[in-house]
JSON list of C-alpha atoms in Angstrom, two decimals:
[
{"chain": "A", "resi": 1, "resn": "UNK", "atom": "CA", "xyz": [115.71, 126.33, 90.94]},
{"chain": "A", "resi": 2, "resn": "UNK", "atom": "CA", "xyz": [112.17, 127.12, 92.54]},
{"chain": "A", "resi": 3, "resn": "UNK", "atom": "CA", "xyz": [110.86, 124.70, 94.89]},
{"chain": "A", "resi": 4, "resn": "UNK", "atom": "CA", "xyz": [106.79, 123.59, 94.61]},
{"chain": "A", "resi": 5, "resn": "UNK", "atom": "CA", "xyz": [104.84, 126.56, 95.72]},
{"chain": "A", "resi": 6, "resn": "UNK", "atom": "CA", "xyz": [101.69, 125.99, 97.55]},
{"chain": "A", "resi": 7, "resn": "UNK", "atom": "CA", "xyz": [98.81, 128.65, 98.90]},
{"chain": "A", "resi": 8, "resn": "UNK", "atom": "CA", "xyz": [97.47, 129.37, 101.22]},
{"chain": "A", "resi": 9, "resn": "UNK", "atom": "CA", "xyz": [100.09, 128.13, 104.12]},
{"chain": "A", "resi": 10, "resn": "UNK", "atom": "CA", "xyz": [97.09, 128.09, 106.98]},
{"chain": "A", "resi": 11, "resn": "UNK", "atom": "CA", "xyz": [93.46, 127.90, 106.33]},
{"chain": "A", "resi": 12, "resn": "UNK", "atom": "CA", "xyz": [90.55, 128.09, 108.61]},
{"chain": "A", "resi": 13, "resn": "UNK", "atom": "CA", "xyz": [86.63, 126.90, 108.07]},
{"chain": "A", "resi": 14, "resn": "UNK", "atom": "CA", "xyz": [84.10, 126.04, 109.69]},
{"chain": "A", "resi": 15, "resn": "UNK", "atom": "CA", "xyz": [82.48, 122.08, 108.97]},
{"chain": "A", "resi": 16, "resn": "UNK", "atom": "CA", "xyz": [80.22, 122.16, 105.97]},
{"chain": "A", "resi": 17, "resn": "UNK", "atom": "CA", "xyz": [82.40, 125.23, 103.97]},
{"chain": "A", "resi": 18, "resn": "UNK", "atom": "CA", "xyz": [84.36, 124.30, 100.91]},
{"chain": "A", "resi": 19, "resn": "UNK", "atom": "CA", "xyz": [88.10, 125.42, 100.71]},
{"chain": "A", "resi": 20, "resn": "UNK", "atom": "CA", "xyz": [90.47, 125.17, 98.07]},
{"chain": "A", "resi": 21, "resn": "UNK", "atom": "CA", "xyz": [94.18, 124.71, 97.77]},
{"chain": "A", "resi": 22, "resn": "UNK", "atom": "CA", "xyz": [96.75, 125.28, 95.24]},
{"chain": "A", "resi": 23, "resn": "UNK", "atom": "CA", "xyz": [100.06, 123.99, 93.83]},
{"chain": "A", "resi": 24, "resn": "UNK", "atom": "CA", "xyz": [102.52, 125.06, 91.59]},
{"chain": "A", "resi": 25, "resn": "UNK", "atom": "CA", "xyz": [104.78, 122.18, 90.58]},
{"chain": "A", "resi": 26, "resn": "UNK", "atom": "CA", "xyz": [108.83, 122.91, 89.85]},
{"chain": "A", "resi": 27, "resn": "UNK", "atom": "CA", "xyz": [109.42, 123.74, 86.11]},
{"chain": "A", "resi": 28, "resn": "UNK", "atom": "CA", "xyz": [109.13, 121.16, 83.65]},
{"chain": "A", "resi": 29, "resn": "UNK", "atom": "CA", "xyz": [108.12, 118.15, 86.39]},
{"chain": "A", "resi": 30, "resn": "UNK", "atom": "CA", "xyz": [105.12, 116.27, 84.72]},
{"chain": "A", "resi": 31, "resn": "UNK", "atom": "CA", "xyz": [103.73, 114.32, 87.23]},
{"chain": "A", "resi": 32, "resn": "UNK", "atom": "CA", "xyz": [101.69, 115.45, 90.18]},
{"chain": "A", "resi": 33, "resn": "UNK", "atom": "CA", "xyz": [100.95, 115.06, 93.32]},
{"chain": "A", "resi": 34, "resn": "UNK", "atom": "CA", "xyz": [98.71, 115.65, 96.07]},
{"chain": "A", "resi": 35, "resn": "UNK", "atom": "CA", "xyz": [98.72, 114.25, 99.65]},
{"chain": "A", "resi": 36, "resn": "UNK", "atom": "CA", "xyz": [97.04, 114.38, 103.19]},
{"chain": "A", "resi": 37, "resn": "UNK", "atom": "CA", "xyz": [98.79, 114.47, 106.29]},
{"chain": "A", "resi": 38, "resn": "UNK", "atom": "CA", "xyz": [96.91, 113.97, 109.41]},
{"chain": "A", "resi": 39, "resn": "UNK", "atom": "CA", "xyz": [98.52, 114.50, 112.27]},
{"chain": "A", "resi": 40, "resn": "UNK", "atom": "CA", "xyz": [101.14, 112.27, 113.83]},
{"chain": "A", "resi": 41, "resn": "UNK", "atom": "CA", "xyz": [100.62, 110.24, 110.48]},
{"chain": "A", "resi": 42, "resn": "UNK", "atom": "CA", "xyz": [102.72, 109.98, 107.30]},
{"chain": "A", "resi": 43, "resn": "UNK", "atom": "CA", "xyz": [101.26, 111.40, 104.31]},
{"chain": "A", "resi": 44, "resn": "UNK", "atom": "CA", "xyz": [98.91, 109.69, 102.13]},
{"chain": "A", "resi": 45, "resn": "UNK", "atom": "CA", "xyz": [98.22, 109.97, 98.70]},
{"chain": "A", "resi": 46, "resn": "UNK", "atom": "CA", "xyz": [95.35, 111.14, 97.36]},
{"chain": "A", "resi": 47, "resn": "UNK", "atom": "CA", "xyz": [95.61, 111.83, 93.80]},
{"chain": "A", "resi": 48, "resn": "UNK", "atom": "CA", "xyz": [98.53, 111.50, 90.74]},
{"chain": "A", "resi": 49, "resn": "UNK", "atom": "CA", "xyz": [98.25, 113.80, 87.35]},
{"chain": "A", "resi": 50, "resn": "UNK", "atom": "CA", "xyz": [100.83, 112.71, 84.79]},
{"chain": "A", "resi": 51, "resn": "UNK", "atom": "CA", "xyz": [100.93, 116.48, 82.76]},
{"chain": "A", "resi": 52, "resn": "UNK", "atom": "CA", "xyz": [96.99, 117.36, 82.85]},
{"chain": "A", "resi": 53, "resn": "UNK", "atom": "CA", "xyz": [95.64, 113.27, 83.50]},
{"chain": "A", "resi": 54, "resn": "UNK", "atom": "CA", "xyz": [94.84, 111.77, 86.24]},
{"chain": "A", "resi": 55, "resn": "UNK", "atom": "CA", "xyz": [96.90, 108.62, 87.07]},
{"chain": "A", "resi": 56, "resn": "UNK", "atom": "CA", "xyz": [95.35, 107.36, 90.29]},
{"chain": "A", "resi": 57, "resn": "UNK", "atom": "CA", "xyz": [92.78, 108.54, 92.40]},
{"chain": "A", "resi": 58, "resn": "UNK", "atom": "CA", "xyz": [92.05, 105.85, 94.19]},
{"chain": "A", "resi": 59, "resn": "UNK", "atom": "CA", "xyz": [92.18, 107.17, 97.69]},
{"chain": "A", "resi": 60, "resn": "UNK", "atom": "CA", "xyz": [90.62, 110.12, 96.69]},
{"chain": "A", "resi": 61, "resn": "UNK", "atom": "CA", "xyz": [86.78, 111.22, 98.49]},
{"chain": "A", "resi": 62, "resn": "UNK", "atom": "CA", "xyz": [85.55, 111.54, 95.61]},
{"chain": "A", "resi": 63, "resn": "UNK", "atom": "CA", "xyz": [82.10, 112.84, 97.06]},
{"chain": "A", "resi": 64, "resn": "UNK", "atom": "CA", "xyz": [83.49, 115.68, 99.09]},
{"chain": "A", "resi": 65, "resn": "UNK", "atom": "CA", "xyz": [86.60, 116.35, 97.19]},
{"chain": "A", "resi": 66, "resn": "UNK", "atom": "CA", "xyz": [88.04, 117.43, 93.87]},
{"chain": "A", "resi": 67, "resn": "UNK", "atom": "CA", "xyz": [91.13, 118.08, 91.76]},
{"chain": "A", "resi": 68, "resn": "UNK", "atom": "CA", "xyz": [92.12, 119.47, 88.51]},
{"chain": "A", "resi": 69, "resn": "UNK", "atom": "CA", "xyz": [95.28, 120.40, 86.50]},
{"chain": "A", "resi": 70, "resn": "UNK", "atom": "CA", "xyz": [94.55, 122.31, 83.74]},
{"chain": "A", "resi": 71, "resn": "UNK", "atom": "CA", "xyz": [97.02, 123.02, 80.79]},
{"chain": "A", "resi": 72, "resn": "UNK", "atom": "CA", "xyz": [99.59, 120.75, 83.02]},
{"chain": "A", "resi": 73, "resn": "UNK", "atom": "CA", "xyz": [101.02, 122.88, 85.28]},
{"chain": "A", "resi": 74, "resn": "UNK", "atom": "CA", "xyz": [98.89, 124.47, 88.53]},
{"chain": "A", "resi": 75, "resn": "UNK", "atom": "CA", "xyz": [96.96, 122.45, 90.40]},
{"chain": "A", "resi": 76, "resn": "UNK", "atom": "CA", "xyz": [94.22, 123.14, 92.72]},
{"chain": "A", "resi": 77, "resn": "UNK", "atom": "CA", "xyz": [92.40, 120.66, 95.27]},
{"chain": "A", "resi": 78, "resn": "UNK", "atom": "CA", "xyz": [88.82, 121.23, 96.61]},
{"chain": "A", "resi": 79, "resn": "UNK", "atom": "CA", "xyz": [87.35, 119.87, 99.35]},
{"chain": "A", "resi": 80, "resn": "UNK", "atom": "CA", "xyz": [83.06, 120.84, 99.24]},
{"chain": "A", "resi": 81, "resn": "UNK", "atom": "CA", "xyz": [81.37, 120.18, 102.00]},
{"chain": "A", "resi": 82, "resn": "UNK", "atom": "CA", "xyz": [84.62, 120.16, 104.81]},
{"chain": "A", "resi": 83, "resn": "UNK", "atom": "CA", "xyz": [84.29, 117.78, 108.03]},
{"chain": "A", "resi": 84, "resn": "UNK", "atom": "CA", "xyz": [86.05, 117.70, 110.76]},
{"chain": "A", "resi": 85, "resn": "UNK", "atom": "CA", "xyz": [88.14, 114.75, 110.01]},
{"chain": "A", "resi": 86, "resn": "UNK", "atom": "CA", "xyz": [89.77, 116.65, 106.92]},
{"chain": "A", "resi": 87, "resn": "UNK", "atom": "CA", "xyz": [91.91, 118.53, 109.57]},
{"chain": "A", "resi": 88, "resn": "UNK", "atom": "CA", "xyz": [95.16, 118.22, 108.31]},
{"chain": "A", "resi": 89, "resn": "UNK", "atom": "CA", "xyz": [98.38, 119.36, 106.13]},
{"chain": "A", "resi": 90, "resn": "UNK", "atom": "CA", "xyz": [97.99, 118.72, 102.31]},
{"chain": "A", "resi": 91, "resn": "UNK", "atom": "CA", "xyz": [101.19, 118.56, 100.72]},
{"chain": "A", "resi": 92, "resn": "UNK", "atom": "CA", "xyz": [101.74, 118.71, 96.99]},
{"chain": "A", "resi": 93, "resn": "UNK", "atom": "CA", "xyz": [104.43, 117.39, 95.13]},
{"chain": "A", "resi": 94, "resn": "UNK", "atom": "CA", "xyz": [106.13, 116.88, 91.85]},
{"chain": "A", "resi": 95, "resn": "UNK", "atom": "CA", "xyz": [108.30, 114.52, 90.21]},
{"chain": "A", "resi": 96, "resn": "UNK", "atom": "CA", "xyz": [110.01, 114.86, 86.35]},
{"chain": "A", "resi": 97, "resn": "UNK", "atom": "CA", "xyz": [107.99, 111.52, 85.48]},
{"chain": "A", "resi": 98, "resn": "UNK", "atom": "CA", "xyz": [106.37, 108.79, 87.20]},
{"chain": "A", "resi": 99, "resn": "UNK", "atom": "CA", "xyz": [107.84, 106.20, 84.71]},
{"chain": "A", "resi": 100, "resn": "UNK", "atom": "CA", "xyz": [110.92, 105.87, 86.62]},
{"chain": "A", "resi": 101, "resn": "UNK", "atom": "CA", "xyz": [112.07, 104.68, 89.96]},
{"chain": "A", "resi": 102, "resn": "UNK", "atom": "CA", "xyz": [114.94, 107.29, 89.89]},
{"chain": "A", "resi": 103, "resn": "UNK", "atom": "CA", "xyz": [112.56, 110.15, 89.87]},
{"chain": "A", "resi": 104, "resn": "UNK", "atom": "CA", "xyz": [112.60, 111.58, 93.46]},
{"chain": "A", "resi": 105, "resn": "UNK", "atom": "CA", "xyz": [109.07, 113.39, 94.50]},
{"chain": "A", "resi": 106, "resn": "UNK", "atom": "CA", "xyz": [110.04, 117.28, 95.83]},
{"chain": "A", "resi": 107, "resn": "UNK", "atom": "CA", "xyz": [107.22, 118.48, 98.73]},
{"chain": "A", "resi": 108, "resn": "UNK", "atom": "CA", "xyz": [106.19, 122.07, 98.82]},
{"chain": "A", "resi": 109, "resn": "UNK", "atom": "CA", "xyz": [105.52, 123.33, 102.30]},
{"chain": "A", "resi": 110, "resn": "UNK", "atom": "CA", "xyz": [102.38, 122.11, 102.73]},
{"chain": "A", "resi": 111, "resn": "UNK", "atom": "CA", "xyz": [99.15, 123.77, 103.84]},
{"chain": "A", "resi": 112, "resn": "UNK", "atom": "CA", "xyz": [97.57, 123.21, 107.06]},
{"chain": "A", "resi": 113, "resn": "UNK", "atom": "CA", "xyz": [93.35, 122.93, 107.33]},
{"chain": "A", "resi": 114, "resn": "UNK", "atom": "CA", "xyz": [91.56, 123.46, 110.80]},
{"chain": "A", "resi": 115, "resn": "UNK", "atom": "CA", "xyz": [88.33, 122.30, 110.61]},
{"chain": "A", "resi": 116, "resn": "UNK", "atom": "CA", "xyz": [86.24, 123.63, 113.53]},
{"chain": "B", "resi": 1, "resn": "UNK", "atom": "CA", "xyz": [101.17, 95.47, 97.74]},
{"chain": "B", "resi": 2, "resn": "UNK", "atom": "CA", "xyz": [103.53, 97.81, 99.68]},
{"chain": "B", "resi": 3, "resn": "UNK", "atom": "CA", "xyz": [104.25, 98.34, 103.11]},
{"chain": "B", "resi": 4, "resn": "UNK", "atom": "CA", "xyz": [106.90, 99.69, 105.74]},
{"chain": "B", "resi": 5, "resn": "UNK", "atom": "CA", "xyz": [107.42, 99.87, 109.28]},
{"chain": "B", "resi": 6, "resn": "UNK", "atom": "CA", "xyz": [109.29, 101.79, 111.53]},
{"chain": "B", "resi": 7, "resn": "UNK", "atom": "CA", "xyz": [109.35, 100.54, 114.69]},
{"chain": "B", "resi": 8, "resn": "UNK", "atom": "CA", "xyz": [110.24, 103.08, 116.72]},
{"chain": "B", "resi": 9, "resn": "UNK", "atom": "CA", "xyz": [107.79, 106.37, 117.09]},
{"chain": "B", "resi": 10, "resn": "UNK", "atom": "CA", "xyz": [110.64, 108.01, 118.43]},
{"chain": "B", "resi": 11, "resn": "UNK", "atom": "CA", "xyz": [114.73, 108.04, 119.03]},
{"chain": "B", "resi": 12, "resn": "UNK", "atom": "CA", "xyz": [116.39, 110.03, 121.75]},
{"chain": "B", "resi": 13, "resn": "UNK", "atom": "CA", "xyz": [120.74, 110.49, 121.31]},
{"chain": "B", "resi": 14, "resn": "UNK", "atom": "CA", "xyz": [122.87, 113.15, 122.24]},
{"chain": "B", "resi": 15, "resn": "UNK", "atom": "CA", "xyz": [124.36, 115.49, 120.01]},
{"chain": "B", "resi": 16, "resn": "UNK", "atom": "CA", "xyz": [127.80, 113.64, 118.56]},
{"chain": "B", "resi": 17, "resn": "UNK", "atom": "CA", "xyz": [126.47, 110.17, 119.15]},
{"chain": "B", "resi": 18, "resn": "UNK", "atom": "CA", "xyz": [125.65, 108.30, 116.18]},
{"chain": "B", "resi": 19, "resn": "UNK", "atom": "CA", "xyz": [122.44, 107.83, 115.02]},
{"chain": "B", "resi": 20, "resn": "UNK", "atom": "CA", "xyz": [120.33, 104.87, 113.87]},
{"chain": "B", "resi": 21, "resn": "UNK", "atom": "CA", "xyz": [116.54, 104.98, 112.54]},
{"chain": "B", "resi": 22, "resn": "UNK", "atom": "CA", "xyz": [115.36, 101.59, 111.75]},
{"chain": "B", "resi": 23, "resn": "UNK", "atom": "CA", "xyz": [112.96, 100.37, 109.04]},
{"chain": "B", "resi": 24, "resn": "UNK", "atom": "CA", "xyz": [111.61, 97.25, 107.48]},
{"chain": "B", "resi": 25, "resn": "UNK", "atom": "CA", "xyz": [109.52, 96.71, 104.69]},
{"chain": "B", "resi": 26, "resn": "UNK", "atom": "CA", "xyz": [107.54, 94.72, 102.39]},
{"chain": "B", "resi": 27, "resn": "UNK", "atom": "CA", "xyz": [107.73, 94.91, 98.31]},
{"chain": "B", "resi": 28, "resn": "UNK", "atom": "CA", "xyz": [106.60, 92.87, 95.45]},
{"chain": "B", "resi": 29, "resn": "UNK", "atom": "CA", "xyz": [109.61, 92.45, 93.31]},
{"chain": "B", "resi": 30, "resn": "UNK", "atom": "CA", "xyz": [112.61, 94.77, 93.38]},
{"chain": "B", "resi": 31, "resn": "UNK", "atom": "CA", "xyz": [112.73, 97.06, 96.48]},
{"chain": "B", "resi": 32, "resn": "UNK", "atom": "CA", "xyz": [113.11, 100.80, 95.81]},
{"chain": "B", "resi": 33, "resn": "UNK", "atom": "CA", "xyz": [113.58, 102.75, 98.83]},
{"chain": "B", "resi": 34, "resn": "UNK", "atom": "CA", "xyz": [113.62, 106.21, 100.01]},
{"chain": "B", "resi": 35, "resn": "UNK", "atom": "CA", "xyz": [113.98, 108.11, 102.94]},
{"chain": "B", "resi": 36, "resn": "UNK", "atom": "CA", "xyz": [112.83, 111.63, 103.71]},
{"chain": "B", "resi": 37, "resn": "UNK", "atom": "CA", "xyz": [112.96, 114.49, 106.02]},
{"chain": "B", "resi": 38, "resn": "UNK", "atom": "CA", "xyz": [110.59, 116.27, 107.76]},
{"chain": "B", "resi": 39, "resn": "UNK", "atom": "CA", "xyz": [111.20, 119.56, 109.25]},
{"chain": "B", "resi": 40, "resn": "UNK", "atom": "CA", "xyz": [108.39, 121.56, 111.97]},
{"chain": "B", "resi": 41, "resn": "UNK", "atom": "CA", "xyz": [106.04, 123.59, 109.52]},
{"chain": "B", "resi": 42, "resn": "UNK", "atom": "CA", "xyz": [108.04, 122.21, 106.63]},
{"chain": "B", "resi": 43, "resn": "UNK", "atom": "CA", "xyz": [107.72, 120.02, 103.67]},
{"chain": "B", "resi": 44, "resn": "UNK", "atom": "CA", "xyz": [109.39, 116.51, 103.01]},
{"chain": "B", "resi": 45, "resn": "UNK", "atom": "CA", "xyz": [112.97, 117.10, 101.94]},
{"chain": "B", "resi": 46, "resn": "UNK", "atom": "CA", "xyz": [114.36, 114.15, 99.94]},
{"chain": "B", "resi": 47, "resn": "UNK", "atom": "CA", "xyz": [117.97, 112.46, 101.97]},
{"chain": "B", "resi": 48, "resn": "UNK", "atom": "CA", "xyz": [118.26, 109.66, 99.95]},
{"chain": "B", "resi": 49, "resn": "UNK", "atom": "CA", "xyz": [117.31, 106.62, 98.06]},
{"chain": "B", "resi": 50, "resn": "UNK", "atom": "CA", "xyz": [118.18, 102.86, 96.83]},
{"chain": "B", "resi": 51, "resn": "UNK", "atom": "CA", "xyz": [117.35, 101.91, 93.48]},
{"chain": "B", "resi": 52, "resn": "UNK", "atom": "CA", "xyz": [120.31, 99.19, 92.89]},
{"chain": "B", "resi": 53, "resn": "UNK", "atom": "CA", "xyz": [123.89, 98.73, 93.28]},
{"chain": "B", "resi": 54, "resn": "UNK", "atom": "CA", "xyz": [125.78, 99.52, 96.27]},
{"chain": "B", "resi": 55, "resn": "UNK", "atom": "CA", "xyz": [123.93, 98.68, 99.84]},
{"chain": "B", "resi": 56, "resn": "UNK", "atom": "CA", "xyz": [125.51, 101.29, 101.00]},
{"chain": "B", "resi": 57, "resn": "UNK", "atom": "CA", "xyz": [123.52, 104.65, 100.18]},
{"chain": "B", "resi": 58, "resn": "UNK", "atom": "CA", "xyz": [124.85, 107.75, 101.02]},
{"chain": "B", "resi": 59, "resn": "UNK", "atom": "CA", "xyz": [122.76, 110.99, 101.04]},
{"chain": "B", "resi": 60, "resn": "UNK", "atom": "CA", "xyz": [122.27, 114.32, 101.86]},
{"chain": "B", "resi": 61, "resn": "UNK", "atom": "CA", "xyz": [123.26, 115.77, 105.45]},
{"chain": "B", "resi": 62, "resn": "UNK", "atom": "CA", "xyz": [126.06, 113.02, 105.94]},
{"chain": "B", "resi": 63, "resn": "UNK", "atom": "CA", "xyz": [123.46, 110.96, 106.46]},
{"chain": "B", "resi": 64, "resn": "UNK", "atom": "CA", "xyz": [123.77, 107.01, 105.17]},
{"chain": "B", "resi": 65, "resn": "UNK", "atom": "CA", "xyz": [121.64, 104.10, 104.68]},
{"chain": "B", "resi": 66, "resn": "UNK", "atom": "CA", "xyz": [122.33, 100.34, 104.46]},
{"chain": "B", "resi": 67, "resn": "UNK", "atom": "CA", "xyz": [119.87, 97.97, 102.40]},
{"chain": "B", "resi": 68, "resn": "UNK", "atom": "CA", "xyz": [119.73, 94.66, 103.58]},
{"chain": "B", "resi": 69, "resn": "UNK", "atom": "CA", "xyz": [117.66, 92.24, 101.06]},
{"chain": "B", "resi": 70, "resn": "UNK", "atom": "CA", "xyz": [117.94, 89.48, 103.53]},
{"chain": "B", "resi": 71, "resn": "UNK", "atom": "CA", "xyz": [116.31, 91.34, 106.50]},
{"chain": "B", "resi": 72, "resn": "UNK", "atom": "CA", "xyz": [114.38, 93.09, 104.08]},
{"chain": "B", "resi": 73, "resn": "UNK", "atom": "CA", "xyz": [115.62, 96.67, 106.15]},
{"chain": "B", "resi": 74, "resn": "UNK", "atom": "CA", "xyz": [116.56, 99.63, 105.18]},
{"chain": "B", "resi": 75, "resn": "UNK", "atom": "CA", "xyz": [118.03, 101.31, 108.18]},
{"chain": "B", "resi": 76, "resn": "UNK", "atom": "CA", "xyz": [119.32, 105.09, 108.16]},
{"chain": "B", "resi": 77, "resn": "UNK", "atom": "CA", "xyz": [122.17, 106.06, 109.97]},
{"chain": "B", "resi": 78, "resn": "UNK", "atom": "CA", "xyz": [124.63, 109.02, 110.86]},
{"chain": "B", "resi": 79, "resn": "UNK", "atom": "CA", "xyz": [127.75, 108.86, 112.38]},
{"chain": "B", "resi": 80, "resn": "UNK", "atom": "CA", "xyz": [127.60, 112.12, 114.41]},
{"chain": "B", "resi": 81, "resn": "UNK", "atom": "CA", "xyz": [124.38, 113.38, 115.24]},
{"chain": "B", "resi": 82, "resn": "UNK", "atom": "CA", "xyz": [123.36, 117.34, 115.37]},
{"chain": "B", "resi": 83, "resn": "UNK", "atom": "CA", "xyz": [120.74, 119.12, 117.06]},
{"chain": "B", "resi": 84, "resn": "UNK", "atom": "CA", "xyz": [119.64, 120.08, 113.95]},
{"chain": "B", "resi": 85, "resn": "UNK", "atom": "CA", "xyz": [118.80, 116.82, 112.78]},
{"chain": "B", "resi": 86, "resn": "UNK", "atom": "CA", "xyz": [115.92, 116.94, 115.39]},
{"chain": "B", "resi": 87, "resn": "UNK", "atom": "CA", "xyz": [113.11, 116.00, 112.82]},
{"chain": "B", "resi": 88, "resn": "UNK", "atom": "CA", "xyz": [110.52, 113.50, 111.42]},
{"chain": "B", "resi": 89, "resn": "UNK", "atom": "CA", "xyz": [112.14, 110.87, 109.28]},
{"chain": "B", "resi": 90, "resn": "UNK", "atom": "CA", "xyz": [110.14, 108.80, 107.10]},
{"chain": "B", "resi": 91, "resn": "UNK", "atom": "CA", "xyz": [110.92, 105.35, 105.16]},
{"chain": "B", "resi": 92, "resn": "UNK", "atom": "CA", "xyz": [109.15, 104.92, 102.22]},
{"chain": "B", "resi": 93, "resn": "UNK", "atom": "CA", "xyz": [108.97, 102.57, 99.74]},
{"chain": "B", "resi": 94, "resn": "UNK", "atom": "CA", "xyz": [108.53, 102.86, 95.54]},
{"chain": "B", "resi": 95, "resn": "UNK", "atom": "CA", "xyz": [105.52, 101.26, 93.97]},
{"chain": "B", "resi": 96, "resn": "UNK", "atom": "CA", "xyz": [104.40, 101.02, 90.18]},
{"chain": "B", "resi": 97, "resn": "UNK", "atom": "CA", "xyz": [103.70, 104.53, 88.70]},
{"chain": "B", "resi": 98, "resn": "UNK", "atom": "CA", "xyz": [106.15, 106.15, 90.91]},
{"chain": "B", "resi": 99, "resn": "UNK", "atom": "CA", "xyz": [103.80, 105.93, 94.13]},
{"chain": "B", "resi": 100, "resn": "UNK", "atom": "CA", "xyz": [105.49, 106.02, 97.74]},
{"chain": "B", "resi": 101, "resn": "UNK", "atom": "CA", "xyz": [103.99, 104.48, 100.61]},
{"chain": "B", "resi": 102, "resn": "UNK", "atom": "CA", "xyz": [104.48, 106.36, 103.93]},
{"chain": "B", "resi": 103, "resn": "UNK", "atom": "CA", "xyz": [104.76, 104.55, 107.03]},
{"chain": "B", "resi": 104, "resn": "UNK", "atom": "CA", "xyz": [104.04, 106.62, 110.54]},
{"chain": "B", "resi": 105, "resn": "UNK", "atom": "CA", "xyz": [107.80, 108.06, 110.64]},
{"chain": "B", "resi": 106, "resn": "UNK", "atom": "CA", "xyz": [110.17, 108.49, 113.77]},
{"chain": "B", "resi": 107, "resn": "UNK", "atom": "CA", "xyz": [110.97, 111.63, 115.33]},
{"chain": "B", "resi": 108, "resn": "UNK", "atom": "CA", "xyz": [114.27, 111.78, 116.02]},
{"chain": "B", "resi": 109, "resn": "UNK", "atom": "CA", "xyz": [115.43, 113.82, 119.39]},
{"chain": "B", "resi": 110, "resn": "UNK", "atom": "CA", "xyz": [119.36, 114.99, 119.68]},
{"chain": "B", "resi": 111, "resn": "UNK", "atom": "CA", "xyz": [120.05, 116.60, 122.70]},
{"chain": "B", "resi": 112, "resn": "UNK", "atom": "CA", "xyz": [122.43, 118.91, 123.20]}
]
């Protein structure tokens, strides 16, 4: 089966540009999930969507950045303005449901910001 | 609340030797664990996880992991270490809602 499917893999901007990633979860996985990983760090989460809701998005900057997941499938994260400190990978994942323990999260690849 | 540790940033063993990389956590009510794999320029890859039964988990890789309620660890282990198993391995515990809480990992070196 396909993996999660993320775009771009590298991105470049300068401080104060807006960027935005995407995600396209495995077939059929429900939940969600979107994380930053800064370097020599493990990921943190920054926002859940259970099909097209959003389940927690708590950690999320919610003045700089945004998410959606329309029709319950593709994702996309924004970050508007960038600063330097959002240097890092974001990873997305996906899970078949978040109501149960058993339901291991698959990464995509990840796609790494440089903030200059 | 959730939280893990991993106390060492890093683990050196030659190629053959076994392998051990430790972890510790905290968990309201039942523990679920997992452990993942990080490869250079890569994504998380799932090895394995404890939900209940056995303390003994075995996963992907020949790796292995022992859950120890008492000492509240959850330390991963392979018998035979490869080069290839030069990576970043992260503990993570299972919250409510299916969220995992990442500690800072522990790159693991096997030298040829």
């Amino acid at each position: 089966e396909a993996g999660v499917a993320q775009s771009p893999r590298y991105k470049i901007i300068e401080k104060r540009q807006s960027v935005a990633f995407w995600c396209n979860p495995i077939s059929g996985h429900a939940t969600l999930y979107w994380y930053q990983q800064i370097l020599g760090q493990g990921p943190k989460l920054l926002i859940q969507f259970q099909n097209n809701g959003v389940v927690d998005d708590s950690q999320l900057p919610k003045d700089r950045f945004s998410a959606e997941r329309l029709k319950g499938v593709d994702s996309t994260l924004k970050i508007q303005p960038a600063k330097l400190e959002d240097s890092a990978v974001y990873l997305c994942a996906s899970s078949l449901d978040s109501q149960g323990p058993s339901y291991e999260q698959y990464f995509g690849p990840g796609t790494r910001l440089t903030v200059t | 609340a959730q939280s893990v540790a991993q106390p060492e940033d890093q683990v050196n063993v030659a190629e053959g030797n076994p392998l051990t990389v430790k972890c510790t956590y905290s968990v309201s009510g039942n523990p679920y664990l997992f452990w993942y794999v990080q490869y250079p320029n890569r994504g998380l890859q799932f090895l394995l996880k404890y939900i209940t039964g056995d303390n003994l988990v075995k996963g992907s890789y020949g790796f292995e992991a022992e859950f120890n309620k008492s000492q509240t660890s959850f330390h991963l282990k392979k018998p035979s270490a490869l080069v290839s198993d030069s990576a970043l391995y992260f503990c993570a515990p299972l919250a409510a809602g299916n969220k995992l809480t990442f500690g800072g990992g522990t790159r693991v070196l096997v030298k040829p």
